[in-house]
CSV table of C-alpha atoms in Angstrom, one decimal:
chain,number,residue,atom,x,y,z
A,14,UNK,CA,-42.6,-74.4,66.1
A,15,UNK,CA,-41.2,-77.8,66.2
A,16,UNK,CA,-37.8,-79.5,64.3
A,17,UNK,CA,-37.3,-83.9,64.1
A,18,UNK,CA,-34.1,-84.0,66.4
A,19,UNK,CA,-31.6,-86.3,64.2
A,20,UNK,CA,-29.5,-89.2,66.2
A,21,UNK,CA,-25.9,-90.1,65.2
A,22,UNK,CA,-27.6,-93.4,63.0
A,23,UNK,CA,-29.9,-90.9,60.6
A,24,UNK,CA,-25.6,-89.4,60.3
A,25,UNK,CA,-24.1,-92.4,58.9
A,26,UNK,CA,-27.7,-93.1,57.5
A,27,UNK,CA,-26.7,-89.6,55.2
A,28,UNK,CA,-22.5,-90.5,55.5
A,29,UNK,CA,-23.0,-94.6,53.3
A,30,UNK,CA,-23.3,-91.6,50.7
A,31,UNK,CA,-20.7,-91.4,50.4
A,32,UNK,CA,-21.4,-94.1,48.4
A,33,UNK,CA,-22.3,-93.4,45.4
A,34,UNK,CA,-19.2,-91.1,44.4
A,35,UNK,CA,-16.6,-93.7,45.4
A,36,UNK,CA,-18.4,-96.3,42.9
A,37,UNK,CA,-19.4,-93.5,39.9
A,38,UNK,CA,-15.5,-92.7,41.0
A,39,UNK,CA,-14.3,-96.4,39.8
A,40,UNK,CA,-16.1,-96.8,37.2
A,41,UNK,CA,-15.3,-93.9,35.6
A,42,UNK,CA,-11.5,-94.2,36.5
A,43,UNK,CA,-11.7,-91.2,37.5
A,44,UNK,CA,-9.1,-91.7,40.6
A,45,UNK,CA,-11.0,-89.6,43.0
A,46,UNK,CA,-11.0,-91.9,45.5
A,47,UNK,CA,-8.5,-91.2,48.2
A,48,UNK,CA,-9.4,-87.4,48.0
A,49,UNK,CA,-13.2,-89.0,48.3
A,50,UNK,CA,-12.6,-90.5,51.9
A,51,UNK,CA,-10.4,-86.9,52.6
A,52,UNK,CA,-13.1,-85.0,51.8
A,53,UNK,CA,-15.7,-86.8,53.8
A,54,UNK,CA,-13.3,-87.1,56.9
A,55,UNK,CA,-13.0,-83.4,57.2
A,56,UNK,CA,-16.7,-82.6,56.4
A,57,UNK,CA,-17.4,-84.6,59.0
A,58,UNK,CA,-14.5,-83.6,61.0
A,59,UNK,CA,-14.7,-79.7,61.1
A,60,UNK,CA,-18.4,-79.7,61.4
A,61,UNK,CA,-17.8,-81.6,65.3
A,62,UNK,CA,-15.1,-79.6,65.7
A,63,UNK,CA,-16.9,-76.4,64.6
A,64,UNK,CA,-20.6,-78.3,66.7
A,65,UNK,CA,-18.5,-78.6,69.7
A,66,UNK,CA,-17.0,-75.2,70.0
A,67,UNK,CA,-20.3,-73.5,69.0
A,68,UNK,CA,-22.0,-76.1,72.0
A,69,UNK,CA,-19.5,-74.3,74.5
A,70,UNK,CA,-19.8,-71.0,73.4
A,71,UNK,CA,-23.8,-71.5,73.5
A,72,UNK,CA,-23.8,-72.5,77.2
A,73,UNK,CA,-21.0,-70.8,78.6
A,74,UNK,CA,-23.8,-67.8,77.7
A,75,UNK,CA,-21.0,-64.8,78.0
A,76,UNK,CA,-20.2,-62.2,76.1
A,77,UNK,CA,-16.3,-63.2,76.4
A,78,UNK,CA,-16.6,-66.1,74.8
A,79,UNK,CA,-18.3,-64.7,72.0
A,80,UNK,CA,-17.0,-61.9,71.3
A,81,UNK,CA,-12.9,-64.2,71.1
A,82,UNK,CA,-14.8,-66.5,69.2
A,83,UNK,CA,-15.9,-63.5,66.2
A,84,UNK,CA,-12.4,-62.0,67.2
A,85,UNK,CA,-11.2,-65.3,65.5
A,86,UNK,CA,-13.9,-66.0,62.4
A,87,UNK,CA,-13.0,-62.2,61.8
A,88,UNK,CA,-8.9,-63.0,61.4
A,89,UNK,CA,-10.1,-66.4,59.3
A,90,UNK,CA,-11.8,-64.2,57.6
A,91,UNK,CA,-9.5,-61.3,56.0
A,92,UNK,CA,-6.4,-64.1,55.9
A,93,UNK,CA,-9.1,-65.3,53.6
A,94,UNK,CA,-10.1,-62.8,51.3
A,95,UNK,CA,-6.3,-62.2,50.6
A,96,UNK,CA,-5.4,-65.9,50.2
A,97,UNK,CA,-7.9,-65.7,47.2
A,98,UNK,CA,-6.8,-63.2,45.1
A,99,UNK,CA,-4.2,-63.3,42.2
A,100,UNK,CA,-2.9,-59.9,42.9
A,101,UNK,CA,-1.8,-58.8,45.8
A,102,UNK,CA,0.9,-56.3,46.9
A,103,UNK,CA,3.4,-56.3,50.9
A,104,UNK,CA,1.0,-55.4,53.6
A,105,UNK,CA,-2.7,-56.6,51.9
A,106,UNK,CA,-3.2,-58.6,55.6
A,107,UNK,CA,-2.9,-56.1,57.9
A,108,UNK,CA,-5.2,-54.1,54.8
A,109,UNK,CA,-7.3,-57.1,54.5
A,110,UNK,CA,-8.0,-57.9,58.3
A,111,UNK,CA,-9.5,-54.3,59.2
A,112,UNK,CA,-11.1,-53.7,56.2
A,113,UNK,CA,-12.9,-57.0,57.1
A,114,UNK,CA,-13.5,-55.2,60.7
A,115,UNK,CA,-14.8,-52.2,60.2
A,116,UNK,CA,-17.0,-53.8,57.6
A,117,UNK,CA,-18.1,-56.6,59.5
A,118,UNK,CA,-18.1,-55.9,63.4
A,119,UNK,CA,-20.1,-51.8,62.7
A,120,UNK,CA,-23.0,-54.3,59.9
A,121,UNK,CA,-23.0,-56.6,63.0
A,122,UNK,CA,-23.0,-54.7,65.8
A,123,UNK,CA,-26.4,-52.2,64.1
A,124,UNK,CA,-27.9,-55.6,63.7
A,125,UNK,CA,-27.5,-56.5,67.4
A,126,UNK,CA,-27.9,-52.8,68.9
A,127,UNK,CA,-30.3,-52.0,66.2
A,128,UNK,CA,-32.6,-54.1,64.6
A,129,UNK,CA,-32.0,-56.9,67.4
A,130,UNK,CA,-32.6,-54.8,70.0
A,131,UNK,CA,-34.9,-56.7,71.8
A,132,UNK,CA,-32.3,-59.8,72.4
A,133,UNK,CA,-31.0,-60.0,75.9
A,134,UNK,CA,-27.8,-59.8,76.5
A,135,UNK,CA,-27.0,-58.0,73.0
A,136,UNK,CA,-24.6,-61.0,72.8
A,137,UNK,CA,-26.4,-64.2,72.6
A,138,UNK,CA,-25.0,-66.9,70.7
A,139,UNK,CA,-27.7,-67.4,68.6
A,140,UNK,CA,-28.0,-64.1,67.3
A,141,UNK,CA,-24.4,-62.2,67.3
A,142,UNK,CA,-23.1,-66.3,65.7
A,143,UNK,CA,-25.2,-67.0,62.9
A,144,UNK,CA,-25.7,-63.0,62.0
A,145,UNK,CA,-21.8,-62.0,62.4
A,146,UNK,CA,-20.9,-65.0,60.8
A,147,UNK,CA,-22.9,-64.7,57.7
A,148,UNK,CA,-21.7,-60.9,57.3
A,149,UNK,CA,-17.8,-61.6,57.7
A,150,UNK,CA,-18.6,-64.4,54.7
A,151,UNK,CA,-19.6,-61.8,52.5
A,152,UNK,CA,-17.5,-59.0,53.1
A,153,UNK,CA,-14.8,-60.5,52.8
A,154,UNK,CA,-16.3,-62.1,49.0
A,155,UNK,CA,-16.3,-58.3,48.6
A,156,UNK,CA,-12.8,-57.3,50.0
A,157,UNK,CA,-11.2,-59.8,47.8
A,158,UNK,CA,-12.5,-58.6,44.7
A,159,UNK,CA,-11.4,-55.3,45.5
A,160,UNK,CA,-8.3,-55.3,46.6
A,161,UNK,CA,-7.7,-58.1,43.5
A,162,UNK,CA,-8.9,-55.3,41.5
A,163,UNK,CA,-7.2,-52.8,42.5
A,164,UNK,CA,-3.7,-54.7,42.1
A,165,UNK,CA,-4.7,-56.2,38.2
A,166,UNK,CA,-6.4,-52.5,37.6
A,167,UNK,CA,-2.4,-50.6,39.0
A,168,UNK,CA,-0.6,-52.8,37.4
A,169,UNK,CA,-2.5,-53.1,33.9
A,170,UNK,CA,-2.1,-49.6,33.5
A,171,UNK,CA,0.9,-48.7,35.0
A,172,UNK,CA,1.9,-46.3,32.1
A,173,UNK,CA,-2.1,-44.3,32.9
A,174,UNK,CA,-1.2,-44.0,35.7
A,175,UNK,CA,2.4,-42.8,35.9
A,176,UNK,CA,1.3,-39.5,32.7
A,177,UNK,CA,-1.4,-38.3,36.1
A,178,UNK,CA,1.4,-38.5,38.0
A,179,UNK,CA,3.9,-35.9,35.3
A,180,UNK,CA,1.2,-33.8,35.3
A,181,UNK,CA,0.5,-33.0,38.9
A,182,UNK,CA,-2.4,-34.5,39.7
A,183,UNK,CA,-2.1,-36.5,43.2
A,184,UNK,CA,-2.5,-39.7,44.5
A,185,UNK,CA,-6.1,-39.8,44.3
A,186,UNK,CA,-6.7,-39.1,41.4
A,187,UNK,CA,-4.5,-41.1,39.9
A,188,UNK,CA,-6.2,-44.2,41.4
A,189,UNK,CA,-9.1,-42.3,40.8
A,190,UNK,CA,-11.0,-44.5,37.7
A,191,UNK,CA,-8.6,-47.6,39.5
A,192,UNK,CA,-10.9,-47.8,42.6
A,193,UNK,CA,-14.3,-46.2,41.0
A,194,UNK,CA,-13.5,-50.1,38.8
A,195,UNK,CA,-12.6,-51.5,42.2
A,196,UNK,CA,-15.1,-50.7,43.8
A,197,UNK,CA,-17.8,-51.6,41.0
A,198,UNK,CA,-16.3,-55.0,41.1
A,199,UNK,CA,-16.8,-55.9,44.6
A,200,UNK,CA,-20.2,-55.0,45.1
A,201,UNK,CA,-20.8,-56.7,41.8
A,202,UNK,CA,-22.0,-60.0,43.5
A,203,UNK,CA,-24.2,-58.6,46.2
A,204,UNK,CA,-26.1,-56.4,43.8
A,205,UNK,CA,-26.9,-59.1,41.0
A,206,UNK,CA,-27.7,-62.1,44.1
A,207,UNK,CA,-29.9,-59.0,45.6
A,208,UNK,CA,-31.3,-59.5,42.2
A,209,UNK,CA,-31.8,-63.3,41.9
A,210,UNK,CA,-32.7,-64.2,45.5
A,211,UNK,CA,-36.2,-66.2,46.5
A,212,UNK,CA,-36.0,-66.9,42.2
A,213,UNK,CA,-33.4,-69.1,41.4
A,214,UNK,CA,-32.8,-71.0,44.3
A,215,UNK,CA,-33.8,-70.7,48.4
A,216,UNK,CA,-31.0,-68.8,50.5
A,217,UNK,CA,-29.7,-71.3,53.1
A,218,UNK,CA,-30.3,-69.7,56.1
A,219,UNK,CA,-33.7,-69.5,54.7
A,220,UNK,CA,-34.0,-73.6,54.4
A,221,UNK,CA,-32.7,-73.2,57.5
A,222,UNK,CA,-35.2,-71.8,59.3
A,223,UNK,CA,-37.8,-73.6,57.2
A,224,UNK,CA,-36.2,-76.9,58.2
A,225,UNK,CA,-36.4,-76.1,61.7
A,226,UNK,CA,-40.2,-75.0,61.9
A,227,UNK,CA,-40.2,-71.4,60.8
A,228,UNK,CA,-43.1,-70.3,59.6
A,229,UNK,CA,-42.3,-68.9,55.7
A,230,UNK,CA,-43.2,-65.2,56.7
A,231,UNK,CA,-40.8,-65.0,59.6
A,232,UNK,CA,-38.4,-66.8,57.5
A,233,UNK,CA,-38.3,-64.1,55.1
A,234,UNK,CA,-38.3,-61.8,56.8
A,235,UNK,CA,-35.6,-62.8,58.2
A,236,UNK,CA,-34.0,-62.9,55.3
A,237,UNK,CA,-34.9,-59.8,53.7
A,238,UNK,CA,-32.9,-58.3,57.0
A,239,UNK,CA,-29.8,-60.4,56.0
A,240,UNK,CA,-29.7,-59.3,52.8
A,241,UNK,CA,-29.4,-56.1,52.8
A,242,UNK,CA,-26.9,-55.8,56.7
A,243,UNK,CA,-24.0,-58.6,54.1
A,244,UNK,CA,-25.4,-55.3,50.9
A,245,UNK,CA,-23.9,-53.1,53.7
A,246,UNK,CA,-20.9,-55.2,54.9
A,247,UNK,CA,-19.4,-55.8,51.0
A,248,UNK,CA,-20.2,-52.2,50.6
A,249,UNK,CA,-18.1,-51.4,53.5
A,250,UNK,CA,-15.6,-53.7,53.5
A,251,UNK,CA,-14.8,-52.9,49.6
A,252,UNK,CA,-14.2,-49.3,49.5
A,253,UNK,CA,-12.6,-48.8,52.4
A,254,UNK,CA,-10.1,-52.3,51.5
A,255,UNK,CA,-9.4,-50.4,48.2
A,256,UNK,CA,-8.9,-46.5,49.9
A,257,UNK,CA,-6.2,-48.7,52.7
A,258,UNK,CA,-4.6,-50.6,49.4
A,259,UNK,CA,-4.0,-46.9,47.7
A,260,UNK,CA,-3.1,-46.0,50.4
A,261,UNK,CA,0.4,-48.5,50.9
A,262,UNK,CA,0.0,-48.9,46.2
A,263,UNK,CA,1.4,-44.7,46.6
A,264,UNK,CA,3.3,-42.8,49.4
A,265,UNK,CA,2.8,-39.3,50.8
A,266,UNK,CA,5.9,-38.0,47.9
A,267,UNK,CA,2.3,-39.2,45.2
A,268,UNK,CA,5.5,-41.7,43.7
A,269,UNK,CA,3.3,-44.8,42.7
A,270,UNK,CA,5.1,-48.4,44.5
A,271,UNK,CA,4.4,-50.5,41.6
A,272,UNK,CA,7.3,-53.3,43.1
A,273,UNK,CA,5.1,-53.5,45.4
A,274,UNK,CA,2.5,-55.3,43.7
A,275,UNK,CA,3.1,-58.8,43.2
A,276,UNK,CA,2.7,-60.7,39.9
A,277,UNK,CA,-0.2,-63.3,39.0
A,278,UNK,CA,0.8,-65.5,42.3
A,279,UNK,CA,-0.8,-69.0,40.9
A,280,UNK,CA,-4.5,-69.9,42.5
A,281,UNK,CA,-4.9,-71.8,45.9
B,11,UNK,CA,14.4,-38.8,35.0
B,12,UNK,CA,11.7,-40.3,36.7
B,13,UNK,CA,13.7,-39.2,40.4
B,14,UNK,CA,14.2,-35.7,38.4
B,15,UNK,CA,10.1,-35.9,38.3
B,16,UNK,CA,10.3,-37.5,41.5
B,17,UNK,CA,8.1,-40.3,39.9
B,18,UNK,CA,11.2,-42.4,42.1
B,19,UNK,CA,12.9,-41.9,45.5
B,20,UNK,CA,16.2,-41.4,45.2
B,21,UNK,CA,18.8,-43.6,47.4
B,22,UNK,CA,21.1,-40.8,48.1
B,23,UNK,CA,21.9,-36.9,47.7
B,24,UNK,CA,19.3,-33.6,47.4
B,25,UNK,CA,16.9,-32.9,44.9
B,26,UNK,CA,17.1,-29.1,44.9
B,27,UNK,CA,14.1,-27.0,43.0
B,28,UNK,CA,14.4,-23.4,43.3
B,29,UNK,CA,16.7,-24.4,45.9
B,30,UNK,CA,14.2,-25.8,48.2
B,31,UNK,CA,13.6,-30.0,49.0
B,32,UNK,CA,9.8,-31.0,47.4
B,33,UNK,CA,7.7,-33.4,49.5
B,34,UNK,CA,4.4,-34.4,50.6
B,35,UNK,CA,1.9,-32.6,49.2
B,36,UNK,CA,3.7,-30.0,47.3
B,37,UNK,CA,5.3,-33.1,44.7
B,38,UNK,CA,1.2,-33.0,42.4
B,39,UNK,CA,2.0,-29.0,42.3
B,40,UNK,CA,6.4,-29.3,41.3
B,41,UNK,CA,5.3,-32.2,38.2
B,42,UNK,CA,2.9,-29.7,37.0
B,43,UNK,CA,5.4,-26.6,36.3
B,44,UNK,CA,8.3,-29.4,35.9
B,45,UNK,CA,6.4,-32.2,33.7
B,46,UNK,CA,8.2,-35.8,32.0
B,47,UNK,CA,8.1,-37.0,29.1
B,48,UNK,CA,7.2,-40.7,29.2
B,49,UNK,CA,9.6,-42.0,26.0
B,50,UNK,CA,6.6,-43.1,24.9
B,51,UNK,CA,3.1,-41.3,24.6
B,52,UNK,CA,0.5,-41.8,26.6
B,53,UNK,CA,-2.8,-41.1,26.7
B,54,UNK,CA,-6.3,-41.6,28.4
B,55,UNK,CA,-8.5,-43.1,25.3
B,56,UNK,CA,-11.3,-40.7,24.4
B,57,UNK,CA,-10.7,-38.4,21.9
B,58,UNK,CA,-6.6,-35.8,21.7
B,59,UNK,CA,-9.8,-32.9,22.4
B,60,UNK,CA,-10.3,-35.1,25.5
B,61,UNK,CA,-7.1,-36.1,27.0
B,62,UNK,CA,-5.5,-31.8,26.2
B,63,UNK,CA,-8.3,-30.8,28.8
B,64,UNK,CA,-7.9,-33.8,30.8
B,65,UNK,CA,-4.7,-32.6,33.6
B,66,UNK,CA,-6.9,-29.5,34.5
B,67,UNK,CA,-9.4,-31.8,35.5
B,68,UNK,CA,-6.8,-31.9,38.4
B,69,UNK,CA,-6.8,-30.2,41.3
B,70,UNK,CA,-3.3,-28.6,40.5
B,71,UNK,CA,-4.4,-26.8,37.9
B,72,UNK,CA,-7.5,-25.5,38.9
B,73,UNK,CA,-8.0,-22.6,39.3
B,74,UNK,CA,-6.4,-21.9,35.2
B,75,UNK,CA,-9.1,-22.9,32.3
B,76,UNK,CA,-8.9,-25.7,28.5
B,77,UNK,CA,-8.7,-22.9,25.5
B,78,UNK,CA,-8.9,-24.6,22.0
B,79,UNK,CA,-7.5,-20.5,21.1
B,80,UNK,CA,-3.7,-22.1,22.9
B,81,UNK,CA,-3.8,-24.6,21.4
B,82,UNK,CA,-5.0,-24.0,17.4
B,83,UNK,CA,-1.3,-22.3,17.2
B,84,UNK,CA,0.2,-25.2,18.4
B,85,UNK,CA,-1.3,-27.6,16.3
B,86,UNK,CA,-0.3,-24.8,13.3
B,87,UNK,CA,3.0,-25.2,13.6
B,88,UNK,CA,2.5,-29.4,13.7
B,89,UNK,CA,1.0,-29.0,10.7
B,90,UNK,CA,-2.7,-30.3,11.4
B,91,UNK,CA,-6.3,-28.2,12.2
B,92,UNK,CA,-9.0,-28.7,14.4
B,93,UNK,CA,-10.7,-31.7,13.2
B,94,UNK,CA,-7.4,-32.9,14.4
B,95,UNK,CA,-9.0,-32.5,18.4
B,96,UNK,CA,-11.7,-35.3,17.9
B,97,UNK,CA,-8.8,-37.5,17.3
B,98,UNK,CA,-9.5,-40.9,18.8
B,99,UNK,CA,-6.4,-41.6,20.1
B,100,UNK,CA,-6.6,-45.0,19.9
B,101,UNK,CA,-5.9,-44.6,15.9
B,102,UNK,CA,-2.8,-41.9,16.5
B,103,UNK,CA,0.5,-42.8,15.2
B,104,UNK,CA,2.9,-43.1,17.4
B,105,UNK,CA,4.3,-39.6,16.3
B,106,UNK,CA,0.8,-38.6,16.8
B,107,UNK,CA,0.9,-39.6,20.3
B,108,UNK,CA,4.2,-38.0,21.5
B,109,UNK,CA,2.5,-34.8,19.5
B,110,UNK,CA,-0.2,-35.0,21.6
B,111,UNK,CA,1.4,-35.0,24.9
B,112,UNK,CA,4.3,-33.0,24.1
B,113,UNK,CA,1.2,-30.5,23.0
B,114,UNK,CA,-0.3,-31.8,27.0
B,115,UNK,CA,2.6,-30.7,28.8
B,116,UNK,CA,3.4,-27.4,26.9
B,117,UNK,CA,-0.2,-26.0,27.5
B,118,UNK,CA,0.6,-25.7,31.2
B,119,UNK,CA,3.1,-23.6,30.3
B,120,UNK,CA,6.2,-25.3,32.4
B,121,UNK,CA,9.0,-24.1,33.7
B,122,UNK,CA,10.7,-27.3,33.4
B,123,UNK,CA,10.3,-30.1,31.3
B,124,UNK,CA,11.9,-33.5,31.2
B,125,UNK,CA,12.3,-35.1,28.2
B,126,UNK,CA,13.6,-39.3,28.1
B,127,UNK,CA,14.1,-39.3,24.8
B,128,UNK,CA,11.0,-38.2,23.6
B,129,UNK,CA,11.7,-39.0,19.8
B,130,UNK,CA,13.8,-42.2,20.5
B,131,UNK,CA,10.4,-43.9,18.6
B,132,UNK,CA,9.8,-41.5,15.8
B,133,UNK,CA,10.1,-41.5,11.6
B,134,UNK,CA,12.0,-37.9,11.2
B,135,UNK,CA,9.3,-35.8,10.4
B,136,UNK,CA,7.4,-36.1,14.1
B,137,UNK,CA,11.2,-35.9,15.6
B,138,UNK,CA,11.8,-32.5,13.6
B,139,UNK,CA,7.6,-31.7,14.7
B,140,UNK,CA,8.7,-32.0,18.7
B,141,UNK,CA,12.0,-30.5,18.2
B,142,UNK,CA,10.8,-27.7,16.7
B,143,UNK,CA,7.7,-27.8,19.6
B,144,UNK,CA,10.0,-27.7,22.4
B,145,UNK,CA,12.1,-25.5,21.0
B,146,UNK,CA,9.4,-22.6,20.1
B,147,UNK,CA,7.6,-23.0,23.7
B,148,UNK,CA,11.5,-22.5,25.4
B,149,UNK,CA,12.1,-19.9,22.9
B,150,UNK,CA,8.6,-17.7,24.1
B,151,UNK,CA,10.9,-17.6,28.6
B,152,UNK,CA,14.2,-18.5,27.1
B,153,UNK,CA,15.8,-16.9,30.6
B,154,UNK,CA,12.5,-18.2,32.5
B,155,UNK,CA,12.4,-22.4,31.2
B,156,UNK,CA,14.5,-25.2,30.8
B,157,UNK,CA,15.2,-29.2,29.7
B,158,UNK,CA,16.3,-31.6,30.5
B,159,UNK,CA,16.6,-33.9,27.2
B,160,UNK,CA,17.8,-36.9,27.4
B,161,UNK,CA,19.3,-39.0,24.1
B,162,UNK,CA,21.5,-40.7,22.6
B,163,UNK,CA,21.6,-38.8,19.1
B,164,UNK,CA,25.0,-36.8,18.5
B,165,UNK,CA,23.2,-34.9,16.3
B,166,UNK,CA,20.1,-34.3,17.6
B,167,UNK,CA,21.7,-33.2,21.2
B,168,UNK,CA,24.1,-30.8,19.2
B,169,UNK,CA,20.9,-28.4,18.2
B,170,UNK,CA,19.6,-28.8,21.0
B,171,UNK,CA,21.5,-28.1,23.8
B,172,UNK,CA,23.9,-26.1,25.8
B,173,UNK,CA,25.3,-27.5,27.7
B,174,UNK,CA,26.0,-31.5,27.5
B,175,UNK,CA,26.3,-33.8,30.5
B,176,UNK,CA,27.5,-37.5,28.7
B,177,UNK,CA,26.4,-40.6,31.2
B,178,UNK,CA,27.9,-43.9,30.7
B,179,UNK,CA,26.3,-46.3,32.7
B,180,UNK,CA,25.0,-44.4,35.4
B,181,UNK,CA,28.1,-42.1,35.7
B,182,UNK,CA,28.6,-39.4,34.4
B,183,UNK,CA,32.0,-39.5,32.2
B,184,UNK,CA,32.5,-35.5,31.1
B,185,UNK,CA,31.0,-32.7,30.9
B,186,UNK,CA,31.4,-30.3,28.0
B,187,UNK,CA,29.5,-27.4,27.0
B,188,UNK,CA,28.3,-26.4,24.1
B,189,UNK,CA,26.4,-23.1,22.7
B,190,UNK,CA,23.7,-23.4,21.2
B,191,UNK,CA,24.3,-23.0,17.1
B,192,UNK,CA,21.3,-20.7,16.9
B,193,UNK,CA,19.3,-19.5,19.7
B,194,UNK,CA,15.8,-18.1,18.5
């Protein structure tokens, strides 16, 4: 297992490729110049910054440093899940952070304590951080899709939901079909990607492992494990956020609080 | 009206049902006895019969079962035959949908109907049918049943009500008692 060490000079050679984008922008009058510069600078700065953070967490190699970083990543994931929705409701941020953290931490714990049980100590950053990171990213996806769909569904089907309530349905019975659809929507992307993984494109993690000299057989095993981890986290996160949202959008008196749903926030 | 059905919370005051306040998990059970009918009927996708079966899928109606035998006389009353049950709810006119929603409610034998302008959007014929269905339901047990009927139509008020409360911009402006002309 060997990989080629990169020099900063090599990185510079790659960064020079931005000239291609610049030439295209100028030739076609796209006026993307400023954006391109900004994007290039952000790419470099953000990655260097996370590199520094990771480098220090890796060299510190303490459980509190690893957990601290994971906690920050979890909260950022929970917040950005809400940022991606078009409709949401008051209290969405708390629900989203709870759903993302419960689902991801349960699955990550299973991965680190059961699947990677031979790794000592269990918090070894080399495994804990990338695994949890990938799980978080996918759970985030399911959470934001599920939350968006549920709010959408309940807001547009308000009359139906209330018609059921007036006939003696409980809040869960009235929300049942919306809940089903929301969970379905949240879980569809991961099922789709499980269907085509390896055929349409090589997943990022596997590609990275191949580059760093891992044998394809091992890389594939890792990828299979990851697919199941993120599928489980997505399912858990989606169900969790949909149930939490329901609890918030209906009160204990089985009233539907439609006014809580904020309409048509522009996509950020 | 929505507050009476406990769909919205009230700002002040109390609503008593059989001298008790209703809250929490007692509410679905309460709504099963006091059914609120929306101004424009909301039906689920599917046939008329699937709509009539809907309430029986809820836990609060678990002890009861849907019965076609209960429905057929009600249908006959509005000049519909059994084949009406197989119509898709999407094909129904506004009047027919309101009739289905009303039958869906009265088959549950509620003690109280909360009617929020149930005929406001209906033609004359459907209006008569709706009035008649409500009348029939009430007449079965006139001492145990009641309805609250919001209406802008003075003639309708005169023919259906035995107690009239006038409301103007959220204020009660007068209470008139009148006996119903023809109690069935």
